PDB file of C-alpha atoms in Angstrom:
ATOM      1  CA  GLN A 971      -6.251 180.738 144.424  1.00 81.00           C
ATOM      2  CA  VAL A 972      -7.343 177.069 145.080  1.00 90.00           C
ATOM      3  CA  GLN A 973      -9.716 175.509 142.701  1.00 94.00           C
ATOM      4  CA  LEU A 974     -12.022 172.674 144.182  1.00 96.00           C
ATOM      5  CA  VAL A 975     -13.653 169.897 141.995  1.00 96.00           C
ATOM      6  CA  GLU A 976     -16.157 167.500 143.482  1.00 97.00           C
ATOM      7  CA  SER A 977     -16.933 164.152 142.132  1.00 97.00           C
ATOM      8  CA  GLY A 978     -18.802 160.947 143.229  1.00 98.00           C
ATOM      9  CA  GLY A 979     -22.343 162.191 142.955  1.00 97.00           C
ATOM     10  CA  GLY A 980     -25.149 160.314 141.200  1.00 97.00           C
ATOM     11  CA  SER A 981     -28.455 158.434 141.768  1.00 98.00           C
ATOM     12  CA  VAL A 982     -28.940 156.009 144.560  1.00 98.00           C
ATOM     13  CA  GLN A 983     -31.878 154.288 146.303  1.00 98.00           C
ATOM     14  CA  ALA A 984     -32.773 155.182 149.815  1.00 98.00           C
ATOM     15  CA  GLY A 985     -30.767 153.208 152.371  1.00 98.00           C
ATOM     16  CA  GLY A 986     -27.743 153.272 149.814  1.00 98.00           C
ATOM     17  CA  SER A 987     -24.305 154.930 150.227  1.00 98.00           C
ATOM     18  CA  LEU A 988     -22.221 157.250 148.040  1.00 98.00           C
ATOM     19  CA  ARG A 989     -18.752 158.737 148.804  1.00 98.00           C
ATOM     20  CA  LEU A 990     -18.087 162.307 147.493  1.00 98.00           C
ATOM     21  CA  SER A 991     -14.447 163.554 146.846  1.00 98.00           C
ATOM     22  CA  CYS A 992     -13.107 167.081 146.566  1.00 97.00           C
ATOM     23  CA  ALA A 993      -9.856 167.637 144.881  1.00 96.00           C
ATOM     24  CA  ALA A 994      -7.878 170.859 145.235  1.00 93.00           C
ATOM     25  CA  SER A 995      -5.538 172.189 143.057  1.00 88.00           C
ATOM     26  CA  GLY A 996      -3.573 175.406 142.440  1.00 85.00           C
ATOM     27  CA  ARG A 997      -2.741 175.646 146.208  1.00 78.00           C
ATOM     28  CA  THR A 998      -2.317 173.112 149.107  1.00 79.00           C
ATOM     29  CA  ILE A 999      -5.384 172.748 151.290  1.00 83.00           C
ATOM     30  CA  SER A1000      -3.315 171.024 154.188  1.00 86.00           C
ATOM     31  CA  SER A1001      -3.519 173.984 156.444  1.00 88.00           C
ATOM     32  CA  TYR A1002      -7.055 174.986 155.864  1.00 93.00           C
ATOM     33  CA  PRO A1003     -10.243 173.790 157.325  1.00 96.00           C
ATOM     34  CA  MET A1004     -12.652 172.259 154.711  1.00 96.00           C
ATOM     35  CA  ALA A1005     -16.467 171.868 154.836  1.00 97.00           C
ATOM     36  CA  TRP A1006     -19.231 170.374 152.738  1.00 98.00           C
ATOM     37  CA  PHE A1007     -22.612 172.110 152.144  1.00 98.00           C
ATOM     38  CA  ARG A1008     -25.613 171.325 150.200  1.00 98.00           C
ATOM     39  CA  GLN A1009     -28.492 172.811 148.312  1.00 98.00           C
ATOM     40  CA  ALA A1010     -31.865 171.340 147.659  1.00 97.00           C
ATOM     41  CA  PRO A1011     -34.269 172.632 144.739  1.00 93.00           C
ATOM     42  CA  GLY A1012     -35.661 175.942 145.792  1.00 95.00           C
ATOM     43  CA  LYS A1013     -33.922 176.051 149.106  1.00 97.00           C
ATOM     44  CA  GLU A1014     -30.803 177.667 150.609  1.00 96.00           C
ATOM     45  CA  ARG A1015     -27.328 176.272 150.546  1.00 96.00           C
ATOM     46  CA  ILE A1016     -26.728 174.789 154.023  1.00 96.00           C
ATOM     47  CA  PHE A1017     -23.894 173.589 155.925  1.00 96.00           C
ATOM     48  CA  ILE A1018     -23.430 169.763 156.248  1.00 96.00           C
ATOM     49  CA  ALA A1019     -20.049 168.995 157.702  1.00 97.00           C
ATOM     50  CA  SER A1020     -16.670 170.525 158.438  1.00 97.00           C
ATOM     51  CA  ILE A1021     -13.200 169.379 159.409  1.00 97.00           C
ATOM     52  CA  ASN A1022     -10.114 170.910 160.865  1.00 96.00           C
ATOM     53  CA  TRP A1023      -6.665 171.111 159.094  1.00 95.00           C
ATOM     54  CA  SER A1024      -5.419 167.888 160.519  1.00 95.00           C
ATOM     55  CA  GLY A1025      -8.653 166.019 160.472  1.00 95.00           C
ATOM     56  CA  SER A1026      -8.625 165.658 164.242  1.00 96.00           C
ATOM     57  CA  ASN A1027     -11.889 167.557 164.675  1.00 97.00           C
ATOM     58  CA  THR A1028     -15.143 167.338 162.761  1.00 97.00           C
ATOM     59  CA  ARG A1029     -18.567 168.727 163.111  1.00 97.00           C
ATOM     60  CA  TYR A1030     -21.937 167.923 161.546  1.00 97.00           C
ATOM     61  CA  ALA A1031     -25.480 169.135 160.993  1.00 97.00           C
ATOM     62  CA  ASP A1032     -28.072 167.440 163.070  1.00 97.00           C
ATOM     63  CA  SER A1033     -29.627 166.144 159.895  1.00 97.00           C
ATOM     64  CA  VAL A1034     -26.765 164.191 158.795  1.00 98.00           C
ATOM     65  CA  LYS A1035     -25.139 163.134 162.136  1.00 98.00           C
ATOM     66  CA  GLY A1036     -24.375 159.502 162.500  1.00 98.00           C
ATOM     67  CA  ARG A1037     -24.821 158.937 158.766  1.00 98.00           C
ATOM     68  CA  PHE A1038     -22.283 161.140 156.976  1.00 98.00           C
ATOM     69  CA  THR A1039     -18.609 161.130 157.833  1.00 98.00           C
ATOM     70  CA  ILE A1040     -16.254 163.936 156.621  1.00 98.00           C
ATOM     71  CA  SER A1041     -12.479 163.145 156.274  1.00 98.00           C
ATOM     72  CA  ARG A1042      -9.431 164.461 154.266  1.00 97.00           C
ATOM     73  CA  ASP A1043      -6.039 163.355 152.766  1.00 96.00           C
ATOM     74  CA  ASN A1044      -3.681 166.306 152.846  1.00 94.00           C
ATOM     75  CA  VAL A1045      -1.028 164.275 150.878  1.00 93.00           C
ATOM     76  CA  LYS A1046      -3.709 163.948 148.070  1.00 94.00           C
ATOM     77  CA  SER A1047      -5.185 167.380 148.766  1.00 94.00           C
ATOM     78  CA  THR A1048      -8.524 165.884 148.646  1.00 96.00           C
ATOM     79  CA  SER A1049     -11.609 166.095 151.228  1.00 96.00           C
ATOM     80  CA  TYR A1050     -14.147 163.219 151.323  1.00 98.00           C
ATOM     81  CA  LEU A1051     -17.724 163.058 152.351  1.00 98.00           C
ATOM     82  CA  GLN A1052     -18.916 159.384 152.974  1.00 98.00           C
ATOM     83  CA  MET A1053     -22.708 159.349 153.064  1.00 98.00           C
ATOM     84  CA  SER A1054     -24.611 156.225 154.249  1.00 98.00           C
ATOM     85  CA  SER A1055     -28.307 155.518 155.110  1.00 98.00           C
ATOM     86  CA  LEU A1056     -29.322 157.924 152.258  1.00 98.00           C
ATOM     87  CA  LYS A1057     -32.854 159.544 152.469  1.00 98.00           C
ATOM     88  CA  PRO A1058     -34.726 161.068 149.545  1.00 97.00           C
ATOM     89  CA  GLU A1059     -34.402 164.478 151.739  1.00 97.00           C
ATOM     90  CA  ASP A1060     -30.531 164.120 151.073  1.00 98.00           C
ATOM     91  CA  THR A1061     -31.253 164.959 147.391  1.00 98.00           C
ATOM     92  CA  ALA A1062     -29.341 168.181 146.609  1.00 98.00           C
ATOM     93  CA  VAL A1063     -26.242 169.584 144.964  1.00 98.00           C
ATOM     94  CA  TYR A1064     -23.374 169.148 147.207  1.00 98.00           C
ATOM     95  CA  TYR A1065     -20.594 171.543 147.352  1.00 98.00           C
ATOM     96  CA  CYS A1066     -17.036 171.412 149.113  1.00 97.00           C
ATOM     97  CA  ALA A1067     -15.603 174.513 150.374  1.00 96.00           C
ATOM     98  CA  VAL A1068     -12.398 175.938 152.030  1.00 95.00           C
ATOM     99  CA  VAL A1069     -13.651 177.682 155.029  1.00 94.00           C
ATOM    100  CA  VAL A1070     -12.175 180.165 157.678  1.00 91.00           C
ATOM    101  CA  SER A1071     -12.801 177.890 160.727  1.00 90.00           C
ATOM    102  CA  TRP A1072     -14.189 174.405 161.140  1.00 93.00           C
ATOM    103  CA  VAL A1073     -16.413 175.568 163.927  1.00 91.00           C
ATOM    104  CA  VAL A1074     -18.224 178.346 161.479  1.00 84.00           C
ATOM    105  CA  ASP A1075     -21.083 177.024 159.422  1.00 84.00           C
ATOM    106  CA  GLY A1076     -22.393 180.071 157.688  1.00 88.00           C
ATOM    107  CA  ASN A1077     -21.972 180.671 153.916  1.00 88.00           C
ATOM    108  CA  ASP A1078     -20.078 183.720 154.681  1.00 88.00           C
ATOM    109  CA  ALA A1079     -17.211 181.639 156.313  1.00 89.00           C
ATOM    110  CA  VAL A1080     -16.390 180.122 152.883  1.00 93.00           C
ATOM    111  CA  ARG A1081     -13.134 181.176 151.304  1.00 92.00           C
ATOM    112  CA  SER A1082     -13.599 179.054 147.999  1.00 94.00           C
ATOM    113  CA  TRP A1083     -16.210 177.048 146.567  1.00 96.00           C
ATOM    114  CA  GLY A1084     -16.313 173.912 144.383  1.00 96.00           C
ATOM    115  CA  GLN A1085     -18.913 173.568 141.292  1.00 97.00           C
ATOM    116  CA  GLY A1086     -21.059 171.128 143.111  1.00 97.00           C
ATOM    117  CA  THR A1087     -22.000 167.513 142.327  1.00 98.00           C
ATOM    118  CA  GLN A1088     -25.635 166.276 142.089  1.00 98.00           C
ATOM    119  CA  VAL A1089     -26.740 163.523 144.563  1.00 98.00           C
ATOM    120  CA  THR A1090     -30.275 162.283 143.938  1.00 98.00           C
ATOM    121  CA  VAL A1091     -31.920 159.700 146.360  1.00 98.00           C
ATOM    122  CA  SER A1092     -35.005 157.827 145.263  1.00 98.00           C
ATOM    123  CA  SER A1093     -37.527 156.132 147.443  1.00 94.00           C
TER     124      SER A1093
END
């Protein structure tokens, strides 16, 4: 069983940037696709971005395309989410996940969840 721990969340003003990290332990993630989801208050958890096992393929939700970048370092067993040009509507708890496929974006595609990290964007 893999354990995922997110970090890097915090408060930032609109237009700012944050980099989230997701460190895996207990089992290597080097052969698994990874993804990031987020959940705003009172809303469902939704897909944000995914990446295949090697990092050669990525996929993004339309709402973050061009602003967020997902990446991974298999040596460090860590996934990253670089967030730029942040907007107040990006405020949410961000979760990383091991998923069954980088092309699937439903919550039912998730094998393992992290505990989440809060991102708050003020206007």
